[in-house]
Amino acid sequence: MSRRIALVLGGGGLKGFAHIGVLRALAERNIVPDVYAGTSIGALIAAAHLTGSSVSTLAERAEALRRKDLFRLNHFGMLLDRMRAPSIYLEEPLRELVAQSIPDITFAALSKPLLVNSVDLDQGARVVWGLPGLQDVSIRDAVYASCALPGFFPPGRVGERTCIDGGVVDNLPVSMAAHFADIIIAVDVGSSDASQSARAEGQGFATIYMRAATMMMHALQQFPLERWHGPPMVLIRPRLNDANWLSFSDTASSIEQGYRAALRALERFDSYWDRAGCVFPRRRVQIDVDVDRCTGCGTCVALAPAVMGLDATNKAFPRTRVVEWSPADGGFVHECPTDAITATNVDRRASQGATIADESRDPTPSGAGGD
């Protein structure tokens, strides 16, 4: 019996163009997914690729896309309906983009499983289109709804349900894909690298909203990743900054970052099979605490009691100085309010002097720590 590979593409606004680079890396390594799953832009790219769009075609479309092609203000609705307007942007441009990328077919017509993550707005429950019993609906409708970020685009009707962006509940639907796979390749573009981002203050509603959404999505997805008990998972986190959420100027760079991150993460792919409950790639990390900066607040201990402790002088210390981490680990590092904790990749330090942040660090909103 052949072993099944699931590719899970997360949401992240226009940062999701990095998924195209990941697809390119997979093709070069002859890794062919048997199951596709996605949220928001991840669902759009997964559906487009599965239904026939090549990597080069996806890249050409992404690089040709401009703001006017997607974001057109709903002036009339906001003027007449004011607070009752469903969104600040019109529905039609996003609908048109989906229609240009995906044929008008149902999930039942696909040659391979496709799972599109959304949320039923009325019931407040996750709905994953493409699961058994949820296949006789339009893929276009499901993908639009999965991309309909609340406040930005109106909710979408899928069958008898009114749905919104699945990232509200699960931005990286690995748990659902796990039921259909022996190994998972998951691409997280929803987390951010705030070290490269401008301060949110004074940047306007959209930037503040998206920065807040980034924090929420990251927090929601970290819990299952840190406690993963499913099939082996390769977690790819391209180094992308918050500005790319709504930016049309960095498309080529985002694609390249996705490609590079995937090549690194997939270097030892063949050795990851049959290692259930593990997240890869793994690396040795040295944890250090600057005692002069440490205030003894205990945040690190509260978040990672098995890793960090407080000594007799009320200063934080690592219980084990060198640990083996996956990209899902070490989220507590960036939570330190004084940046007193650093995590250094031991395996790269000797030759490059690099910190975890330089390779594949957990690109979380505060940007201090590593994975």
XYZ file of C-alpha atoms in Angstrom:
371
model
C 0.000 0.000 0.000
C 1.438 3.389 -0.989
C 2.075 5.983 1.681
C 0.067 9.170 1.422
C 1.434 12.724 1.544
C -0.788 15.628 2.583
C 0.112 19.191 1.686
C -1.447 21.797 3.987
C -1.211 25.448 2.967
C -2.059 28.059 5.595
C -3.636 31.482 5.299
C -1.690 34.713 5.424
C -2.991 37.245 2.943
C -0.638 37.990 0.063
C 2.212 36.419 2.036
C 0.610 33.209 0.810
C 2.314 33.635 -2.553
C 5.195 31.887 -0.788
C 3.168 28.685 -1.270
C 4.016 28.856 -4.966
C 7.710 28.615 -4.124
C 6.986 25.591 -1.931
C 5.166 23.897 -4.822
C 8.198 24.563 -6.991
C 10.509 22.922 -4.444
C 8.214 19.903 -4.141
C 8.195 19.456 -7.918
C 12.000 19.598 -8.061
C 12.197 16.861 -5.423
C 9.500 14.783 -7.131
C 7.304 14.942 -4.033
C 3.707 14.594 -5.196
C 0.972 15.211 -2.603
C -1.964 12.805 -2.448
C -4.145 15.171 -0.418
C -4.373 18.968 -0.522
C -5.749 21.139 2.268
C -5.780 24.864 2.822
C -7.169 27.947 4.460
C -7.743 31.294 2.736
C -5.022 31.959 0.147
C -3.670 28.500 0.917
C -7.006 27.041 -0.183
C -6.954 29.157 -3.341
C -3.472 28.035 -4.375
C -4.080 24.394 -3.425
C -7.318 24.274 -5.413
C -5.803 26.042 -8.418
C -2.798 23.711 -8.521
C -4.853 20.550 -8.028
C -7.222 21.546 -10.823
C -4.473 22.075 -13.369
C -2.569 25.327 -12.835
C 1.182 24.757 -13.115
C 3.684 26.374 -10.781
C 4.832 28.731 -13.545
C 1.238 29.733 -14.312
C 0.532 30.424 -10.654
C 3.681 32.544 -10.400
C 2.787 34.541 -13.520
C -0.728 35.245 -12.232
C 0.543 36.233 -8.807
C 3.175 38.618 -10.149
C 0.666 40.220 -12.524
C -1.886 40.853 -9.764
C -2.382 44.468 -8.708
C -4.281 46.138 -5.897
C -7.137 47.232 -8.155
C -7.623 43.600 -9.188
C -8.531 42.577 -5.651
C -9.144 45.494 -3.296
C -11.893 47.847 -4.425
C -13.509 49.882 -1.683
C -17.196 49.344 -1.049
C -17.912 53.104 -1.171
C -21.605 52.759 -1.940
C -22.293 50.190 0.765
C -20.379 52.073 3.443
C -22.113 55.325 2.496
C -25.648 53.912 2.606
C -25.369 51.133 5.184
C -22.543 52.528 7.307
C -22.054 50.145 10.251
C -24.295 47.572 8.572
C -22.073 47.315 5.504
C -20.730 43.731 5.318
C -17.174 44.723 4.372
C -14.861 47.523 3.355
C -14.021 45.848 0.031
C -16.297 44.619 -2.730
C -16.972 40.926 -3.226
C -16.739 40.835 -7.032
C -12.948 41.220 -7.515
C -12.168 38.303 -5.190
C -14.918 36.235 -6.832
C -13.396 36.980 -10.226
C -9.904 36.004 -9.083
C -11.222 32.685 -7.761
C -13.134 32.048 -10.988
C -10.040 32.746 -13.104
C -7.991 30.289 -11.025
C -10.399 27.393 -10.463
C -12.819 25.603 -12.827
C -16.529 25.557 -12.002
C -16.728 22.030 -10.556
C -17.583 20.347 -7.272
C -15.242 18.564 -4.891
C -16.727 15.251 -6.013
C -15.238 15.775 -9.493
C -11.630 15.956 -8.289
C -9.075 13.201 -8.836
C -7.545 13.754 -5.384
C -8.997 14.940 -2.072
C -9.092 18.695 -1.484
C -10.023 20.105 1.922
C -11.019 23.760 2.132
C -11.273 25.161 5.629
C -13.983 27.689 6.493
C -16.199 28.768 9.389
C -20.005 28.737 9.434
C -20.771 32.297 10.503
C -24.227 31.501 11.893
C -23.279 28.396 13.857
C -19.775 29.491 14.789
C -18.430 26.088 13.753
C -15.653 24.978 11.445
C -16.750 23.507 8.106
C -14.122 21.694 6.033
C -15.436 21.376 2.493
C -14.303 18.247 0.676
C -14.837 15.933 3.637
C -17.315 13.074 3.151
C -20.806 14.555 2.972
C -19.415 17.996 2.108
C -18.333 17.373 -1.485
C -21.361 18.291 -3.590
C -20.727 22.040 -3.533
C -18.842 24.425 -5.782
C -15.118 24.572 -5.119
C -15.199 28.202 -6.201
C -17.799 29.035 -3.556
C -15.863 27.211 -0.832
C -12.562 28.876 -1.728
C -14.145 32.334 -1.856
C -15.636 31.801 1.608
C -12.308 30.535 2.960
C -10.689 33.760 1.686
C -13.423 36.056 3.030
C -11.550 37.667 5.907
C -14.173 39.247 8.184
C -14.465 42.966 7.632
C -12.430 42.888 4.435
C -14.755 40.819 2.211
C -18.415 39.819 2.591
C -19.165 36.276 3.825
C -19.786 33.673 1.116
C -22.650 31.296 0.581
C -21.587 27.639 0.236
C -24.510 25.311 -0.250
C -26.940 26.230 2.512
C -24.294 27.820 4.757
C -22.904 31.326 5.149
C -19.168 31.007 5.688
C -16.070 33.118 6.342
C -12.288 32.729 6.435
C -11.286 29.482 8.130
C -8.307 31.225 9.739
C -10.710 32.581 12.355
C -10.588 29.109 13.934
C -7.764 27.158 12.275
C -5.283 28.850 9.968
C -3.299 25.665 9.316
C -5.729 22.690 9.195
C -3.215 19.925 9.833
C -5.491 18.030 12.221
C -8.097 17.503 9.509
C -5.519 16.476 6.904
C -3.957 13.996 9.339
C -6.874 11.593 8.860
C -5.916 11.103 5.211
C -2.106 11.031 5.331
C 0.963 9.141 6.498
C 3.063 12.307 6.479
C 2.133 16.003 6.355
C 3.937 18.906 4.737
C 2.526 22.047 6.362
C 3.330 25.579 5.233
C 2.715 28.364 7.742
C 2.706 31.839 6.225
C 0.298 33.328 8.753
C 2.838 33.988 11.468
C 4.880 37.134 11.075
C 8.417 38.363 11.353
C 7.993 41.650 13.164
C 11.754 42.218 13.184
C 11.352 43.224 9.532
C 8.136 45.172 10.018
C 7.456 48.813 10.671
C 5.694 49.747 13.882
C 1.953 49.172 13.590
C 1.151 52.455 15.308
C 0.231 55.092 12.765
C 0.017 52.582 9.905
C -3.772 52.661 9.662
C -6.692 50.305 10.225
C -5.633 47.576 7.800
C -2.109 47.188 9.207
C -3.281 47.163 12.820
C -6.070 44.704 12.017
C -3.762 42.343 10.149
C -1.100 42.502 12.856
C -3.765 41.558 15.413
C -5.036 38.782 13.128
C -1.484 37.459 12.830
C -1.144 37.195 16.597
C -4.498 35.458 16.912
C -3.811 32.960 14.139
C -0.381 32.137 15.487
C -1.672 31.566 19.022
C -4.501 29.339 17.783
C -2.272 27.130 15.673
C 0.604 26.836 18.148
C -1.398 24.730 20.604
C -1.929 21.720 18.300
C 1.572 22.018 16.829
C 3.307 21.971 20.203
C 1.246 18.939 21.254
C 1.271 17.116 17.944
C 0.371 13.410 18.075
C -0.487 12.786 14.433
C 1.634 11.488 11.549
C 5.094 12.991 11.049
C 4.948 16.607 9.953
C 7.372 18.792 8.024
C 6.651 22.354 9.126
C 7.794 25.040 6.687
C 7.815 28.661 7.850
C 9.150 31.027 5.176
C 10.646 34.213 6.566
C 8.051 36.789 5.579
C 7.245 40.080 7.204
C 3.906 41.611 8.157
C 4.043 44.202 5.393
C 3.488 41.431 2.836
C -0.060 40.774 4.091
C -1.451 43.359 1.691
C 1.588 44.114 -0.475
C 1.707 43.535 -4.229
C 5.325 44.660 -4.554
C 7.069 41.682 -2.901
C 5.416 38.804 -4.754
C 8.589 37.482 -6.395
C 10.460 37.729 -3.084
C 7.703 35.847 -1.243
C 7.770 33.068 -3.820
C 11.548 32.828 -3.503
C 11.375 32.752 0.315
C 8.878 29.910 0.127
C 11.132 28.009 -2.252
C 14.226 28.411 -0.078
C 12.434 27.522 3.151
C 10.982 24.398 1.554
C 14.348 23.222 0.225
C 15.852 23.531 3.715
C 12.974 21.784 5.445
C 12.828 18.931 2.933
C 16.545 18.091 2.924
C 16.007 14.900 4.954
C 12.423 14.228 3.951
C 12.950 10.521 3.302
C 14.050 9.981 6.927
C 10.872 11.448 8.434
C 8.485 8.629 7.529
C 7.073 6.388 10.296
C 7.997 8.855 13.083
C 4.534 9.672 14.338
C 4.118 12.578 16.724
C 7.263 14.355 15.486
C 7.540 17.741 13.796
C 10.520 18.305 11.488
C 13.103 19.555 10.725
C 14.751 19.331 14.124
C 17.857 21.147 15.303
C 19.936 21.596 18.428
C 19.287 24.918 20.100
C 21.185 26.614 22.927
C 19.066 28.700 25.291
C 20.680 31.625 27.103
C 19.315 34.216 29.526
C 20.755 37.704 29.996
C 20.374 37.988 33.767
C 20.845 41.762 33.646
C 17.770 42.062 31.452
C 15.702 39.417 33.215
C 13.173 40.942 35.626
C 11.959 37.654 37.050
C 8.435 38.145 35.707
C 8.061 34.383 35.192
C 6.382 34.578 31.791
C 8.750 32.027 30.263
C 8.195 29.624 33.152
C 4.427 29.940 32.908
C 4.524 29.212 29.170
C 7.241 26.534 29.155
C 7.646 25.075 32.686
C 9.456 21.995 31.372
C 12.111 24.174 29.718
C 12.499 27.232 31.954
C 12.713 27.855 35.691
C 13.404 30.637 38.224
C 16.478 30.404 40.466
C 16.903 31.540 44.061
C 17.516 35.117 42.928
C 14.280 35.094 40.892
C 16.112 35.027 37.574
C 15.065 32.800 34.676
C 17.286 29.899 33.643
C 17.013 27.036 31.113
C 16.524 23.652 32.770
C 18.458 22.136 29.868
C 20.712 24.560 28.064
C 20.876 22.669 24.753
C 17.606 21.215 23.495
C 16.341 19.699 20.260
C 13.609 21.805 18.727
C 11.354 21.721 15.709
C 9.952 24.898 14.109
C 6.914 24.461 16.385
C 8.981 24.815 19.562
C 10.376 27.817 21.384
C 7.416 30.147 21.080
C 7.967 31.342 24.649
C 11.262 32.996 23.692
C 9.654 35.935 21.915
C 7.198 36.405 24.796
C 9.925 37.701 27.103
C 9.033 41.393 27.665
C 12.692 42.438 27.981
C 14.178 40.221 25.225
C 16.343 38.539 27.854
C 16.138 35.079 26.259
C 18.002 34.047 23.118
C 17.932 30.762 21.219
C 20.936 29.932 19.031
C 21.201 27.163 16.454
C 24.163 25.169 17.723
C 24.533 23.222 14.488
C 25.105 26.382 12.434
C 26.852 28.611 14.938
C 30.360 27.261 14.470
C 30.437 27.916 10.740
C 28.149 30.921 10.400
C 27.587 32.411 13.829
C 23.874 32.367 13.079
C 21.002 32.569 15.479
C 17.810 30.641 14.974
C 16.305 33.831 13.612
C 18.658 33.655 10.642
C 17.508 30.230 9.472
C 13.992 29.183 10.181
C 12.920 31.028 13.222
C 9.407 31.137 14.579
C 8.294 34.360 12.858
C 5.998 35.479 15.626
C 4.768 39.054 16.133
C 7.335 40.273 18.654
C 10.206 38.842 16.675
C 12.679 38.204 19.493
C 12.931 34.476 19.821
C 13.472 31.375 17.754
C 12.194 27.950 16.985
